[in-house]
Amino acid sequence: MIVGIQSAHGETAASFLGDGEADELAGAVLVDSTSQNPLWTARWFNGFSLSRTLAVNLGLSGVTGPNRTDRTAQTHLGGFDVFLKWQPTDAYRGWPFLSLQAEAMIRRYEIVDSSAALDDWGTYVQGLWGFTQGWIVAVRYGYADGTGPSTLEFDQRHRASANLTYFPTEFAKLRLQYNFDSADNLARQFAHAVWLQFEFALGSHAAHTF
Amino acid sequence: MRQPALIVSIALLPSVAWASQLQVVTTTTTLASITRSVGGQHVEVESICAGDQDPHFIHARPSYMRVVADADLFVRIGLELEKAWEVPLLRGSRNSAAQYGATGHLDVSAGIAKLGVPSGQVDRSMGDIHLLGNPHYWLDPYNGRLIARSIVARLVKLRPSSASDFRNNLKMFERTIDARMFGDELVSRFGGEKLWQQEIAGDLDAFLTGQGATAELSGWRALTPQLSKTPVITFHRSWTYLAARFRIPVVERLEPKPGLHPSPSHLVRVITAIHQHHVRALILEPYYDRKVADFVAGKTHVPVVVLPNAPGPGTGLDGYVAMLDNAIKSIVSHAPRS
């Protein structure tokens, strides 16, 4: 269990008193608040071995703090995450494995005096199958939606992805990914995307001192 | 009327017994087995790694952190064997007693004569080498004795009131190892210490000849002449210490460099070496890639021998001594018939 108190300012606190460039939200003028009220964060995280080959991690998170629409307005964030991994005891250098991961988040962004609020939420679930050494095939589905004042444009967004990743060494990976997006704000309500990604790392190996 | 008091007394018994035991967490089942042998009834031992798991590639699960959180003593092999996962495991445990440098943290590699310590310039092109030396030293029974002594010294520090029990258990453990190594008769005549001194100095055969005791030699050490005529290929450099103790010729490894998967060109070299040296067996642990070994075996008709290098669940071996016995006897069973 981790409980934290931190500044509500700064670019990483976009839902709070962050340094965003927007100056208006749902008719409310966003001000550079001088509020010193902090962000309160809490996270509970635990893991369980279900068997010698199966483990699960569970987490709950929450953040609350002031936002820029008014001195009294607050933003609340809540999240849940789960990670399940199967790996045989005789796995060779980390392969094979099967993992399932999901997260869900919900946000309530009070506008001015909490008489109106922006509510949005989202979730994703993904599965990875490391089928042979150095190779992983993965699928993922994500969803986001929200409701709020009519001046805000909200639409349902869906994304389904599939990718294939190859690790030629422990320091590099090559990934081919396909995304299918569906959202009202897209010109034809859907879009296709293909990504080719190459990533490499320099420096010492995580398991060694050089 | 006395029944409730009796029930309360019975209910308290297990918790009292549990509270009196030192909670020991070891990284491997080898260390767990030795700790149980010398700690006896005074310790409750749990191993992070199972016997059929690769100790290089363990994930620091949160459930493992919880186990370490309650530990009075954390025991590890060291020499960077557990490097990838011990740091997050210890940090996540929030157990100050088990952290580096604490009395509850024991690296049993101190005092071991290391093999395979790299010299000169070292870089990643050499594979997953260990800067401090080959960490698979527990596969030499002499090092098993040293490990047991290190553990006992630390247990005595943590629980001085049980020191005599720990030391007696150590004597019994060493006697078991010595009898398996040299045979009961020889140990009874000369004592294990004397025999090990001669063995370490390389003078055992001459000593026994001088004492007219050659015929009394039995146990694993008596198998050395056969083992020295049993050339083998290993997958990884994990059998180096066992091979050095029993003079087993390891003519090549399936890994071209430590931690690297065999390449086709390297397998050609391995197959050539097998023919040149009349290799008798391909040895690999349960977690290595059996397909590669089977491929080479198919080309050379050399048998594949799967040998656990640690005891415990998944291996069918109930302790450190049984694991060594299984390894030595499995290899010698492939010795040429003279």
Coordinates of C-alpha atoms in Angstrom, one line a residue:
Chain A
M1 CA 0.0 0.0 0.0
I2 CA 1.4 3.4 -1.0
V3 CA -0.1 6.7 0.0
G4 CA 1.4 9.9 -1.4
I5 CA 0.9 13.7 -1.2
Q6 CA 2.3 15.7 -4.1
S7 CA 2.0 19.0 -5.9
A8 CA -1.1 19.4 -8.1
H9 CA 0.9 21.6 -10.5
G10 CA 3.1 20.5 -13.4
E11 CA 2.7 19.0 -16.8
T12 CA 2.1 15.5 -15.4
A13 CA -0.9 16.7 -13.5
A14 CA -3.0 17.5 -16.5
S15 CA -6.3 16.6 -14.9
F16 CA -5.5 18.9 -11.9
L17 CA -3.6 22.2 -11.8
G18 CA -1.3 21.1 -14.7
D19 CA 0.4 23.5 -16.9
G20 CA -1.8 22.8 -19.9
E21 CA -2.2 25.5 -22.6
A22 CA -6.1 25.2 -22.7
D23 CA -7.8 28.2 -21.2
E24 CA -11.4 27.0 -21.4
L25 CA -13.4 23.8 -20.6
A26 CA -17.1 23.4 -21.1
G27 CA -17.6 27.1 -20.8
A28 CA -15.6 27.5 -17.7
V29 CA -12.5 29.7 -17.8
L30 CA -9.5 27.8 -16.7
V31 CA -7.3 29.9 -14.5
D32 CA -3.8 29.5 -13.4
S33 CA -4.8 28.5 -10.0
T34 CA -2.5 29.4 -7.1
S35 CA -4.1 26.8 -5.0
Q36 CA -1.7 25.0 -2.8
N37 CA -4.0 22.0 -2.2
P38 CA -2.1 18.9 -3.0
L39 CA -2.9 15.7 -4.9
W40 CA -3.6 12.7 -2.7
T41 CA -2.6 9.4 -4.2
A42 CA -3.1 5.9 -3.0
R43 CA -2.2 2.5 -4.5
W44 CA -2.7 -1.0 -3.2
F45 CA -0.8 -3.7 -5.0
N46 CA -0.5 -7.3 -4.2
G47 CA 0.5 -10.6 -5.9
F48 CA -0.3 -14.2 -5.4
S49 CA 1.2 -17.4 -6.7
L50 CA -1.8 -19.5 -7.8
S51 CA 0.5 -22.4 -8.6
R52 CA 4.2 -23.1 -9.4
T53 CA 3.4 -21.9 -13.0
L54 CA 0.7 -19.3 -12.5
A55 CA 0.8 -15.9 -10.7
V56 CA -1.5 -13.0 -10.5
N57 CA -1.0 -9.4 -9.5
L58 CA -3.8 -7.1 -8.5
G59 CA -3.8 -3.3 -8.0
L60 CA -6.2 -0.5 -7.1
S61 CA -5.3 3.1 -7.5
G62 CA -6.9 6.5 -6.7
V63 CA -6.0 10.1 -7.0
T64 CA -7.9 13.2 -5.9
G65 CA -7.0 16.9 -6.1
P66 CA -8.0 20.4 -7.2
N67 CA -8.5 21.3 -10.9
R68 CA -8.3 24.6 -12.7
T69 CA -12.0 25.4 -13.2
D70 CA -12.5 26.7 -9.7
R71 CA -11.0 26.8 -6.3
T72 CA -13.4 24.3 -5.0
A73 CA -13.6 22.0 -8.0
Q74 CA -11.9 18.6 -7.7
T75 CA -10.8 15.8 -10.0
H76 CA -11.1 12.2 -8.9
L77 CA -9.4 9.3 -10.6
G78 CA -9.8 5.6 -9.9
G79 CA -8.2 2.6 -11.4
F80 CA -8.0 -1.2 -11.2
D81 CA -5.4 -3.4 -12.8
V82 CA -4.8 -7.1 -13.0
F83 CA -1.9 -9.1 -14.5
L84 CA -1.9 -12.9 -14.9
K85 CA 1.1 -14.8 -16.1
W86 CA 1.6 -18.5 -16.8
Q87 CA 5.1 -19.9 -17.4
P88 CA 6.2 -23.5 -17.1
T89 CA 9.0 -24.1 -14.5
D90 CA 11.3 -25.4 -17.2
A91 CA 11.0 -22.3 -19.3
Y92 CA 14.1 -21.6 -21.3
R93 CA 15.4 -18.1 -20.9
G94 CA 11.9 -16.8 -20.1
W95 CA 10.1 -18.6 -22.9
P96 CA 7.4 -19.8 -23.4
F97 CA 4.9 -17.7 -21.4
L98 CA 1.3 -16.5 -21.6
S99 CA 0.2 -13.3 -20.0
L100 CA -3.1 -11.5 -19.7
Q101 CA -3.3 -7.9 -18.5
A102 CA -6.2 -5.5 -18.0
E103 CA -6.7 -2.1 -16.6
A104 CA -9.8 0.1 -16.1
M105 CA -9.8 3.8 -15.2
I106 CA -12.5 6.2 -14.4
R107 CA -12.3 10.0 -14.0
R108 CA -14.7 12.6 -12.6
Y109 CA -13.6 16.2 -13.4
E110 CA -15.8 18.6 -11.6
I111 CA -16.5 21.9 -13.4
V112 CA -16.6 25.1 -11.4
D113 CA -18.6 24.2 -8.4
S114 CA -19.3 20.5 -9.0
S115 CA -22.8 21.3 -10.4
A116 CA -21.5 19.9 -13.6
A117 CA -18.8 17.3 -14.2
L118 CA -17.0 15.6 -17.0
D119 CA -17.1 11.8 -16.5
D120 CA -15.0 9.5 -18.6
W121 CA -13.7 6.0 -18.4
G122 CA -11.8 3.5 -20.3
T123 CA -10.4 0.0 -20.2
Y124 CA -8.1 -2.3 -22.1
V125 CA -7.3 -6.0 -22.1
Q126 CA -4.3 -7.6 -23.7
G127 CA -2.8 -11.0 -24.1
L128 CA 0.8 -11.9 -24.9
W129 CA 2.0 -15.3 -26.0
G130 CA 5.7 -15.9 -26.0
F131 CA 5.5 -18.9 -28.1
T132 CA 9.2 -19.6 -28.7
Q133 CA 12.4 -17.9 -27.6
G134 CA 12.6 -14.3 -28.8
W135 CA 9.1 -14.2 -30.3
I136 CA 5.9 -12.8 -28.9
V137 CA 2.5 -12.5 -30.5
A138 CA 0.0 -10.2 -28.8
V139 CA -3.5 -8.9 -29.2
R140 CA -5.1 -5.9 -27.4
Y141 CA -8.5 -4.3 -27.2
G142 CA -9.1 -0.8 -25.7
Y143 CA -12.2 1.2 -25.2
A144 CA -12.9 4.8 -23.9
D145 CA -16.1 6.7 -23.4
G146 CA -17.4 9.6 -21.5
T147 CA -20.3 12.0 -20.7
G148 CA -20.3 15.6 -19.8
P149 CA -21.8 19.0 -20.7
S150 CA -23.0 19.3 -24.3
T151 CA -20.2 21.7 -25.1
L152 CA -17.8 18.9 -24.8
E153 CA -17.4 16.5 -27.6
F154 CA -17.3 12.9 -26.4
D155 CA -17.4 9.8 -28.5
Q156 CA -16.8 6.2 -28.0
R157 CA -13.4 5.1 -29.1
H158 CA -12.4 1.5 -29.8
R159 CA -9.1 0.1 -30.8
A160 CA -8.1 -3.5 -31.6
S161 CA -4.5 -4.2 -32.1
A162 CA -2.3 -7.2 -33.0
N163 CA 1.4 -7.3 -33.1
L164 CA 4.3 -9.6 -33.6
T165 CA 7.6 -8.9 -31.7
Y166 CA 11.0 -10.4 -32.3
F167 CA 14.0 -9.9 -30.0
P168 CA 17.2 -10.6 -32.0
T169 CA 19.1 -9.9 -28.8
E170 CA 18.2 -8.9 -25.2
F171 CA 19.1 -5.4 -26.2
A172 CA 16.8 -4.9 -29.2
K173 CA 13.4 -5.7 -30.5
L174 CA 11.6 -5.4 -33.8
R175 CA 7.8 -5.1 -33.8
L176 CA 5.1 -5.1 -36.5
Q177 CA 1.7 -3.9 -35.3
Y178 CA -1.7 -3.4 -36.8
N179 CA -4.3 -1.1 -35.3
F180 CA -8.0 -0.9 -36.1
D181 CA -9.6 2.3 -34.7
S182 CA -13.3 3.1 -34.5
A183 CA -14.5 6.5 -33.3
D184 CA -17.1 9.1 -34.3
N185 CA -14.5 11.8 -34.7
L186 CA -12.7 9.8 -37.5
A187 CA -13.6 10.8 -41.0
R188 CA -15.1 7.5 -41.9
Q189 CA -15.6 6.4 -38.3
F190 CA -12.7 4.0 -38.6
A191 CA -9.0 3.9 -39.4
H192 CA -6.3 1.3 -40.1
A193 CA -2.7 1.8 -39.1
V194 CA 0.4 -0.4 -39.5
W195 CA 3.5 0.3 -37.4
L196 CA 7.0 -1.0 -37.8
Q197 CA 9.1 -0.4 -34.7
F198 CA 12.7 -1.0 -34.0
E199 CA 14.1 -0.4 -30.5
F200 CA 17.5 -0.9 -29.1
A201 CA 19.2 -0.1 -25.9
L202 CA 22.8 0.8 -25.1
G203 CA 24.5 0.3 -21.8
S204 CA 24.8 -2.3 -19.1
H205 CA 22.7 -5.4 -19.1
A206 CA 20.0 -5.5 -16.4
A207 CA 21.3 -8.8 -15.1
H208 CA 25.0 -7.9 -15.1
T209 CA 27.2 -5.1 -13.9
F210 CA 28.5 -4.3 -17.3
Chain B
M1 CA -15.0 -28.0 33.4
R2 CA -11.4 -28.4 32.3
Q3 CA -12.1 -28.9 28.7
P4 CA -12.0 -25.2 27.5
A5 CA -8.5 -24.8 29.1
L6 CA -7.3 -27.9 27.3
I7 CA -8.6 -26.6 23.9
V8 CA -6.8 -23.3 24.4
S9 CA -3.6 -25.1 25.2
I10 CA -3.8 -27.2 22.1
A11 CA -4.6 -24.2 20.0
L12 CA -1.5 -22.3 21.2
L13 CA 0.9 -25.2 20.6
P14 CA 1.5 -24.8 16.8
S15 CA 2.0 -21.0 17.1
V16 CA 4.5 -21.4 19.9
A17 CA 6.4 -24.0 17.8
W18 CA 6.3 -21.7 14.7
A19 CA 7.5 -18.7 16.6
S20 CA 10.6 -20.6 17.8
Q21 CA 11.8 -21.4 14.3
L22 CA 14.0 -19.1 12.3
Q23 CA 12.4 -18.2 9.0
V24 CA 14.9 -18.8 6.3
V25 CA 14.5 -18.0 2.6
T26 CA 17.0 -19.3 0.1
T27 CA 17.3 -18.5 -3.5
T28 CA 17.7 -22.1 -4.6
T29 CA 16.6 -25.5 -3.5
T30 CA 20.2 -26.6 -3.0
L31 CA 20.6 -24.0 -0.3
A32 CA 17.2 -24.9 1.2
S33 CA 18.2 -28.5 1.4
I34 CA 21.5 -27.8 3.1
T35 CA 19.9 -25.3 5.5
R36 CA 17.3 -27.8 6.5
S37 CA 20.0 -30.4 7.1
V38 CA 22.0 -28.1 9.4
G39 CA 19.1 -26.1 10.8
G40 CA 17.0 -29.0 11.8
Q41 CA 13.9 -28.3 13.9
H42 CA 15.1 -24.7 14.5
V43 CA 14.4 -23.5 10.9
E44 CA 11.5 -23.1 8.6
V45 CA 13.0 -22.9 5.0
E46 CA 11.5 -21.8 1.7
S47 CA 13.2 -21.6 -1.6
I48 CA 12.4 -19.0 -4.2
C49 CA 13.6 -21.1 -7.2
A50 CA 12.3 -24.6 -7.7
G51 CA 14.6 -27.5 -8.6
D52 CA 13.7 -27.6 -12.2
Q53 CA 13.8 -23.8 -12.7
D54 CA 16.7 -21.8 -14.2
P55 CA 18.0 -19.7 -11.4
H56 CA 19.3 -17.1 -13.9
F57 CA 15.7 -16.3 -15.0
I58 CA 13.4 -16.0 -12.1
H59 CA 10.8 -13.3 -12.0
A60 CA 10.7 -11.3 -8.7
R61 CA 7.0 -12.0 -8.1
P62 CA 5.3 -10.0 -5.4
S63 CA 4.4 -13.2 -3.6
Y64 CA 8.1 -14.0 -3.3
M65 CA 8.6 -10.5 -1.8
R66 CA 6.1 -11.3 0.8
V67 CA 8.0 -14.5 1.7
V68 CA 11.3 -12.5 2.0
A69 CA 9.5 -9.9 4.1
D70 CA 9.1 -12.4 6.9
A71 CA 12.6 -13.9 6.7
D72 CA 15.1 -13.8 9.5
L73 CA 17.7 -15.0 7.1
F74 CA 18.0 -14.7 3.3
V75 CA 20.6 -17.0 1.8
R76 CA 21.9 -16.7 -1.8
I77 CA 24.5 -18.4 -4.0
G78 CA 26.1 -15.1 -5.1
L79 CA 28.6 -14.5 -7.9
E80 CA 25.8 -12.7 -9.8
L81 CA 23.7 -15.9 -10.3
E82 CA 20.6 -14.2 -8.9
K83 CA 21.6 -10.7 -9.9
A84 CA 18.7 -10.1 -12.2
W85 CA 16.0 -10.7 -9.6
E86 CA 17.5 -10.5 -6.1
V87 CA 17.7 -6.7 -6.1
P88 CA 13.9 -6.1 -6.8
L89 CA 13.1 -9.0 -4.5
L90 CA 15.0 -7.6 -1.6
R91 CA 13.9 -4.0 -2.3
G92 CA 10.2 -5.1 -2.6
S93 CA 10.4 -7.1 0.6
R94 CA 10.9 -4.0 2.7
N95 CA 12.7 -6.3 5.2
S96 CA 15.7 -4.4 6.5
A97 CA 17.0 -7.6 8.2
A98 CA 17.5 -9.3 4.8
Q99 CA 19.2 -6.4 2.9
Y100 CA 22.8 -6.5 1.8
G101 CA 25.2 -6.3 4.7
A102 CA 22.6 -7.2 7.3
T103 CA 23.1 -10.1 9.6
G104 CA 20.0 -11.7 8.0
H105 CA 21.6 -11.7 4.5
L106 CA 24.1 -14.4 3.6
D107 CA 26.1 -14.8 0.4
V108 CA 27.6 -18.3 0.8
S109 CA 30.1 -17.8 -2.0
A110 CA 32.7 -16.4 0.4
G111 CA 35.5 -18.8 0.9
I112 CA 34.8 -20.8 -2.2
A113 CA 37.7 -21.4 -4.6
K114 CA 36.1 -19.9 -7.8
L115 CA 36.6 -21.3 -11.2
G116 CA 36.1 -19.5 -14.5
V117 CA 37.0 -16.0 -13.2
P118 CA 37.5 -14.0 -16.4
S119 CA 40.8 -12.2 -16.9
G120 CA 41.8 -9.3 -19.1
Q121 CA 39.3 -7.1 -20.7
V122 CA 35.7 -8.2 -20.3
D123 CA 32.7 -7.1 -22.4
R124 CA 29.3 -8.3 -23.6
S125 CA 30.8 -9.9 -26.7
M126 CA 31.9 -12.7 -24.4
G127 CA 28.2 -13.6 -23.5
D128 CA 26.6 -13.7 -20.1
I129 CA 29.8 -14.3 -18.2
H130 CA 30.0 -13.8 -14.5
L131 CA 32.7 -11.3 -13.5
L132 CA 33.2 -12.9 -10.1
G133 CA 33.5 -16.5 -11.4
N134 CA 31.4 -19.4 -12.4
P135 CA 28.5 -19.5 -9.8
H136 CA 27.6 -23.2 -10.1
Y137 CA 30.1 -24.2 -7.3
W138 CA 27.6 -26.2 -5.2
L139 CA 28.1 -29.1 -7.6
D140 CA 31.4 -29.9 -6.0
P141 CA 30.6 -31.8 -2.8
Y142 CA 33.5 -30.1 -1.0
N143 CA 31.8 -26.8 -1.6
G144 CA 28.6 -28.2 -0.2
R145 CA 30.5 -28.6 3.1
L146 CA 31.7 -25.0 2.9
I147 CA 28.2 -23.8 2.2
A148 CA 26.9 -25.7 5.2
R149 CA 29.6 -24.2 7.4
S150 CA 28.7 -20.6 6.2
I151 CA 25.0 -21.2 7.0
V152 CA 25.7 -22.7 10.4
A153 CA 28.0 -19.8 11.3
R154 CA 25.2 -17.4 10.5
L155 CA 22.5 -19.5 12.2
V156 CA 24.6 -19.5 15.4
K157 CA 24.8 -15.7 15.2
L158 CA 21.1 -15.4 14.8
R159 CA 20.1 -18.0 17.4
P160 CA 23.0 -18.6 19.8
S161 CA 20.8 -20.6 22.1
S162 CA 20.7 -23.4 19.4
A163 CA 24.4 -23.3 18.5
S164 CA 25.2 -26.8 19.8
D165 CA 22.3 -28.3 17.7
F166 CA 23.5 -26.5 14.6
R167 CA 27.0 -27.7 15.1
N168 CA 25.9 -31.3 15.7
N169 CA 23.8 -31.1 12.6
L170 CA 26.8 -29.8 10.6
K171 CA 28.9 -32.7 11.8
M172 CA 26.2 -35.2 10.7
F173 CA 25.9 -33.4 7.3
E174 CA 29.6 -33.4 6.7
R175 CA 29.8 -37.1 7.7
T176 CA 27.1 -37.9 5.2
I177 CA 28.9 -36.0 2.4
D178 CA 32.2 -37.6 3.4
A179 CA 30.8 -41.1 3.5
R180 CA 29.2 -40.6 0.1
M181 CA 32.5 -39.2 -1.3
F182 CA 35.0 -41.6 0.1
G183 CA 33.1 -44.5 1.6
D184 CA 32.1 -45.1 5.2
E185 CA 35.1 -47.4 5.9
L186 CA 37.7 -44.9 4.8
V187 CA 36.0 -42.0 6.7
S188 CA 35.9 -44.1 9.9
R189 CA 39.6 -44.8 9.6
F190 CA 41.0 -41.4 8.7
G191 CA 38.2 -38.9 9.2
G192 CA 36.7 -36.7 6.6
E193 CA 38.9 -33.7 7.2
K194 CA 42.1 -35.6 6.5
L195 CA 40.7 -37.2 3.4
W196 CA 39.5 -33.9 2.0
Q197 CA 42.9 -32.3 2.7
Q198 CA 44.6 -34.9 0.6
E199 CA 41.9 -34.6 -2.1
I200 CA 42.2 -30.8 -2.3
A201 CA 46.0 -31.1 -2.4
G202 CA 45.7 -33.7 -5.2
D203 CA 47.5 -36.3 -3.1
L204 CA 44.6 -38.6 -2.1
D205 CA 45.6 -41.5 -4.3
A206 CA 49.3 -41.4 -3.2
F207 CA 48.1 -41.1 0.4
L208 CA 45.9 -44.1 0.2
T209 CA 48.6 -46.1 -1.5
G210 CA 51.0 -45.2 1.2
Q211 CA 48.5 -46.2 3.9
G212 CA 47.6 -49.4 2.0
A213 CA 44.0 -48.2 2.0
T214 CA 43.4 -48.0 -1.7
A215 CA 41.0 -51.0 -1.6
E216 CA 38.9 -49.3 1.0
L217 CA 38.1 -46.3 -1.2
S218 CA 34.4 -46.4 -2.3
G219 CA 31.7 -43.8 -2.9
W220 CA 31.8 -41.1 -5.6
R221 CA 35.5 -40.7 -5.4
A222 CA 36.1 -44.3 -6.4
L223 CA 34.2 -43.6 -9.6
T224 CA 36.8 -41.0 -10.7
P225 CA 38.8 -43.4 -13.0
Q226 CA 35.6 -44.2 -14.9
L227 CA 34.4 -40.6 -14.9
S228 CA 37.7 -39.4 -16.3
K229 CA 37.1 -41.6 -19.3
T230 CA 33.7 -40.3 -19.9
P231 CA 33.9 -37.2 -22.1
V232 CA 30.7 -35.2 -22.1
I233 CA 29.2 -32.1 -23.8
T234 CA 27.2 -29.8 -21.5
F235 CA 24.6 -27.2 -22.5
H236 CA 25.8 -24.4 -20.2
R237 CA 29.0 -24.1 -18.1
S238 CA 27.0 -25.3 -15.1
W239 CA 28.9 -28.6 -14.5
T240 CA 32.4 -27.1 -14.4
Y241 CA 32.9 -27.7 -10.6
L242 CA 31.6 -31.3 -10.7
A243 CA 33.8 -32.0 -13.7
A244 CA 36.8 -30.5 -12.1
R245 CA 36.4 -32.5 -8.9
F246 CA 35.8 -35.9 -10.7
R247 CA 38.0 -35.1 -13.7
I248 CA 35.2 -35.5 -16.2
P249 CA 36.4 -34.2 -19.6
V250 CA 33.9 -31.5 -20.8
V251 CA 35.1 -31.2 -24.4
E252 CA 32.5 -28.6 -25.6
R253 CA 29.3 -26.8 -24.7
L254 CA 26.1 -26.5 -26.8
E255 CA 26.1 -22.7 -26.0
P256 CA 28.8 -21.0 -28.1
K257 CA 29.2 -18.5 -25.3
P258 CA 27.5 -18.4 -21.9
G259 CA 23.9 -17.6 -22.3
L260 CA 23.9 -17.5 -26.1
H261 CA 21.6 -19.9 -28.0
P262 CA 23.5 -22.4 -30.2
S263 CA 24.1 -21.3 -33.7
P264 CA 24.1 -23.7 -36.7
S265 CA 27.9 -23.2 -37.2
H266 CA 28.6 -23.8 -33.6
L267 CA 26.6 -27.0 -33.7
V268 CA 28.8 -28.2 -36.5
R269 CA 31.8 -27.6 -34.2
V270 CA 30.1 -29.5 -31.4
I271 CA 29.4 -32.5 -33.7
T272 CA 33.0 -32.5 -34.9
A273 CA 34.2 -32.5 -31.3
I274 CA 31.9 -35.3 -30.4
H275 CA 33.4 -37.5 -33.0
Q276 CA 37.0 -36.4 -32.2
H277 CA 36.7 -37.0 -28.5
H278 CA 34.3 -40.0 -28.5
V279 CA 31.9 -38.1 -26.3
R280 CA 29.6 -40.3 -24.2
A281 CA 26.8 -38.0 -23.2
L282 CA 25.1 -34.7 -23.9
I283 CA 24.2 -33.2 -20.5
L284 CA 21.6 -30.6 -19.9
E285 CA 19.4 -29.3 -17.2
P286 CA 15.6 -29.7 -17.4
Y287 CA 15.1 -26.1 -18.4
Y288 CA 17.4 -26.0 -21.4
D289 CA 16.3 -26.4 -25.0
R290 CA 16.0 -30.1 -25.5
K291 CA 15.4 -29.8 -29.2
V292 CA 19.0 -28.6 -29.8
A293 CA 20.4 -31.5 -27.8
D294 CA 18.1 -34.0 -29.6
F295 CA 19.3 -32.6 -33.0
V296 CA 22.9 -33.2 -32.1
A297 CA 22.1 -36.6 -30.6
G298 CA 20.3 -37.5 -33.8
K299 CA 23.5 -36.7 -35.8
T300 CA 25.9 -38.4 -33.5
H301 CA 23.9 -41.1 -31.7
V302 CA 25.2 -39.8 -28.4
P303 CA 22.6 -40.0 -25.6
V304 CA 21.0 -36.9 -24.1
V305 CA 21.1 -37.0 -20.3
V306 CA 18.8 -34.6 -18.5
L307 CA 20.3 -33.9 -15.1
P308 CA 18.8 -31.5 -12.5
N309 CA 21.5 -29.5 -10.9
A310 CA 19.3 -28.8 -7.9
P311 CA 16.9 -31.0 -5.8
G312 CA 13.3 -30.4 -5.0
P313 CA 9.9 -30.4 -6.6
G314 CA 9.9 -31.3 -10.3
T315 CA 13.2 -33.2 -10.1
G316 CA 12.3 -36.3 -8.1
L317 CA 15.4 -35.7 -5.9
D318 CA 14.7 -35.1 -2.3
G319 CA 17.9 -33.3 -1.2
Y320 CA 21.4 -32.0 -2.1
V321 CA 23.1 -35.4 -1.5
A322 CA 20.5 -37.2 -3.6
M323 CA 21.0 -34.7 -6.4
L324 CA 24.8 -35.1 -6.5
D325 CA 24.4 -38.9 -6.3
N326 CA 22.0 -38.8 -9.2
A327 CA 24.3 -36.7 -11.3
I328 CA 27.5 -38.6 -10.7
K329 CA 25.9 -42.0 -11.1
S330 CA 24.0 -40.9 -14.3
I331 CA 27.3 -39.8 -15.9
V332 CA 29.2 -42.8 -14.8
S333 CA 26.5 -45.1 -16.3
H334 CA 27.7 -43.8 -19.7
A335 CA 31.3 -44.6 -19.1
P336 CA 32.9 -46.9 -21.6
R337 CA 33.0 -50.5 -20.5
S338 CA 36.7 -51.4 -19.9

